[in-house]
Short mmCIF file of C-alpha atoms in Angstrom, two decimals:
data_model
loop_
_atom_site.label_atom_id
_atom_site.label_comp_id
_atom_site.label_asym_id
_atom_site.label_seq_id
_atom_site.Cartn_x
_atom_site.Cartn_y
_atom_site.Cartn_z
CA MET T 1 -8.72 32.41 -121.03
CA ASN T 2 -11.22 29.59 -121.04
CA ARG T 3 -12.09 27.51 -118.00
CA HIS T 4 -9.95 24.49 -119.09
CA THR T 5 -6.80 26.61 -119.22
CA LYS T 6 -7.59 28.13 -115.80
CA LEU T 7 -8.15 24.65 -114.34
CA ALA T 8 -4.86 23.39 -115.85
CA ILE T 9 -2.93 26.35 -114.40
CA LEU T 10 -4.56 25.77 -111.00
CA LEU T 11 -3.84 22.01 -110.92
CA ALA T 12 -0.27 22.07 -112.36
CA PRO T 13 1.52 22.90 -109.05
CA PHE T 14 -0.33 20.11 -107.22
CA LEU T 15 0.49 17.58 -109.95
CA ILE T 16 4.16 18.58 -109.90
CA LEU T 17 4.34 18.27 -106.11
CA GLY T 18 2.51 14.93 -106.15
CA GLY T 19 4.83 13.57 -108.84
CA TYR T 20 7.87 14.66 -106.85
CA VAL T 21 6.61 12.96 -103.66
CA LEU T 22 5.67 9.74 -105.47
CA SER T 23 9.00 9.52 -107.30
CA ASP T 24 10.84 10.01 -104.00
CA LEU T 25 8.82 7.19 -102.41
CA TYR T 26 9.57 4.94 -105.39
CA LEU T 27 13.31 5.63 -105.29
CA GLU T 28 13.39 5.06 -101.53
CA ASP T 29 11.70 1.68 -102.02
CA GLN T 30 14.20 0.74 -104.74
CA ALA T 31 17.14 1.70 -102.49
CA SER T 32 16.01 -0.70 -99.77
CA ASP T 33 16.08 -3.68 -102.17
CA LEU T 34 18.95 -6.11 -101.68
CA ARG T 35 21.72 -5.69 -104.26
CA LEU T 36 24.33 -8.43 -104.61
CA TYR T 37 27.58 -8.11 -106.51
CA ASN T 38 29.89 -11.04 -107.19
CA MET T 39 33.62 -10.47 -106.80
CA GLN T 40 36.26 -12.52 -108.60
CA PRO T 41 39.98 -12.95 -107.81
CA PHE T 42 42.22 -10.87 -110.05
CA GLY T 43 44.89 -13.39 -111.06
CA HIS T 44 46.37 -15.76 -108.51
CA CYS T 45 45.14 -15.20 -104.95
CA ASP T 46 47.75 -15.60 -102.19
CA VAL T 47 46.64 -14.16 -98.85
CA ILE T 48 49.76 -15.18 -96.89
CA ASN T 49 52.14 -13.48 -99.35
CA GLN T 50 49.82 -10.42 -99.52
CA LYS T 51 48.90 -10.89 -103.20
CA CYS T 52 45.14 -11.39 -103.19
CA VAL T 53 43.00 -8.88 -105.05
CA LEU T 54 39.25 -9.39 -105.53
CA GLN T 55 37.33 -7.17 -107.92
CA SER T 56 33.86 -6.36 -109.19
CA GLY T 57 33.88 -3.63 -111.81
CA GLU T 58 35.88 -0.69 -110.44
CA PHE T 59 35.60 -1.92 -106.84
CA GLU T 60 38.63 -3.85 -105.59
CA ILE T 61 39.69 -5.24 -102.25
CA ASN T 62 43.03 -6.61 -101.15
CA VAL T 63 43.05 -9.42 -98.57
CA MET T 64 46.28 -10.09 -96.70
CA HIS T 65 47.45 -11.89 -93.57
CA GLU T 66 50.59 -11.04 -91.61
CA ASN T 67 51.67 -11.82 -88.04
CA GLY T 68 48.25 -13.20 -87.05
CA ILE T 69 46.36 -10.15 -88.35
CA THR T 70 44.12 -10.38 -91.42
CA THR T 71 43.68 -7.04 -93.17
CA VAL T 72 41.30 -5.99 -95.93
CA ASN T 73 41.69 -2.71 -97.78
CA SER T 74 39.29 -1.47 -100.43
CA THR T 75 39.03 1.16 -103.15
CA PHE T 76 35.71 2.45 -101.73
CA PRO T 77 34.79 2.90 -98.03
CA LEU T 78 33.04 -0.14 -96.58
CA ASP T 79 30.21 -0.12 -94.03
CA THR T 80 30.99 -3.66 -92.81
CA ALA T 81 33.48 -6.39 -93.73
CA THR T 82 33.29 -10.08 -92.83
CA LEU T 83 35.73 -12.84 -93.73
CA PHE T 84 34.86 -16.53 -93.47
CA THR T 85 37.12 -19.58 -93.44
CA VAL T 86 35.44 -22.71 -94.79
CA ASP T 87 36.57 -26.19 -93.72
CA ASN T 88 36.49 -29.37 -95.83
CA ALA T 89 32.92 -30.13 -94.66
CA ASN T 90 31.85 -26.70 -96.03
CA ASN T 91 31.25 -25.26 -92.53
CA PRO T 92 32.11 -21.54 -92.34
CA THR T 93 33.74 -19.73 -89.43
CA GLY T 94 33.09 -15.99 -89.57
CA TYR T 95 35.39 -13.15 -88.56
CA GLN T 96 33.72 -9.73 -88.35
CA LEU T 97 36.50 -7.31 -89.22
CA GLY T 98 36.89 -4.02 -87.39
CA MET T 99 37.68 -0.66 -88.94
CA LYS T 100 41.33 0.37 -88.83
CA ASP T 101 41.61 4.19 -88.88
CA THR T 102 39.41 4.71 -91.98
CA PRO T 103 36.54 2.80 -93.66
CA TYR T 104 39.01 1.78 -96.38
CA TYR T 105 41.00 -0.49 -94.02
CA TRP T 106 39.58 -3.34 -91.92
CA LYS T 107 41.45 -5.87 -89.76
CA ARG T 108 41.09 -8.62 -87.20
CA GLU T 109 43.25 -11.21 -85.49
CA THR T 110 42.60 -14.58 -87.19
CA ASN T 111 44.18 -18.00 -87.40
CA LEU T 112 44.77 -18.05 -91.17
CA GLY T 113 48.49 -18.54 -90.64
CA GLU T 114 47.80 -21.75 -88.69
CA LEU T 115 45.24 -22.99 -91.21
CA ILE T 116 47.64 -22.56 -94.16
CA PRO T 117 50.98 -23.66 -92.65
CA ASN T 118 52.54 -25.38 -95.68
CA LYS T 119 53.36 -24.00 -99.08
CA GLY T 120 50.88 -25.30 -101.64
CA ASP T 121 48.05 -25.76 -99.11
CA LYS T 122 44.85 -23.96 -99.93
CA LEU T 123 41.91 -22.84 -97.84
CA LYS T 124 38.48 -21.80 -99.04
CA LEU T 125 37.63 -18.26 -97.96
CA ARG T 126 34.53 -16.13 -98.33
CA PHE T 127 34.25 -12.37 -98.09
CA ILE T 128 31.16 -10.22 -97.64
CA GLY T 129 31.52 -6.45 -97.72
CA GLU T 130 28.66 -3.98 -97.51
CA ILE T 131 28.51 -0.52 -99.06
CA LYS T 132 25.30 1.50 -98.67
CA GLY T 133 23.03 -1.56 -98.77
CA GLY T 134 24.88 -3.31 -101.60
CA LYS T 135 26.62 -6.55 -100.67
CA TYR T 136 29.84 -7.60 -102.38
CA ILE T 137 30.37 -11.35 -102.08
CA ALA T 138 33.39 -13.47 -103.01
CA GLU T 139 34.38 -17.10 -102.57
CA PHE T 140 38.02 -17.85 -103.33
CA TYR T 141 40.94 -20.04 -102.34
CA SER T 142 44.02 -18.85 -100.54
CA GLN T 143 47.14 -20.69 -101.46
CA THR T 144 50.84 -20.11 -101.38
CA VAL T 145 53.13 -20.74 -104.31
CA LYS T 146 55.33 -23.85 -104.12
#
């Protein structure tokens, strides 16, 4: 065995270990980057009649309002969920939703029923849900069918 082969055999474990550590640091840095995903309403969105589904790829959430309680349920467990109502001057009012039993269901008492009292009225809503650093964002209108 010549000296180059001996040197290569001696250095190989250190190079493998160094590559593993550097790749881990790189992946950790990539994971901390902000990832945004846009969600779109699936068909007609009607929060009051519990027919509002937002989706982005395989991820879907259902937004509904009944008896003063706004509920969001999702296909994947959420870390946080926030719903905003937006007035005509484009000023948002945020509602941080709380977990209901599991991370798939979130709810909070809101005034959506008062803001959409008549059939045919619509209200601009925004939703931000977070899953492992990725933020799912939607802006949609809630309206009831005439």
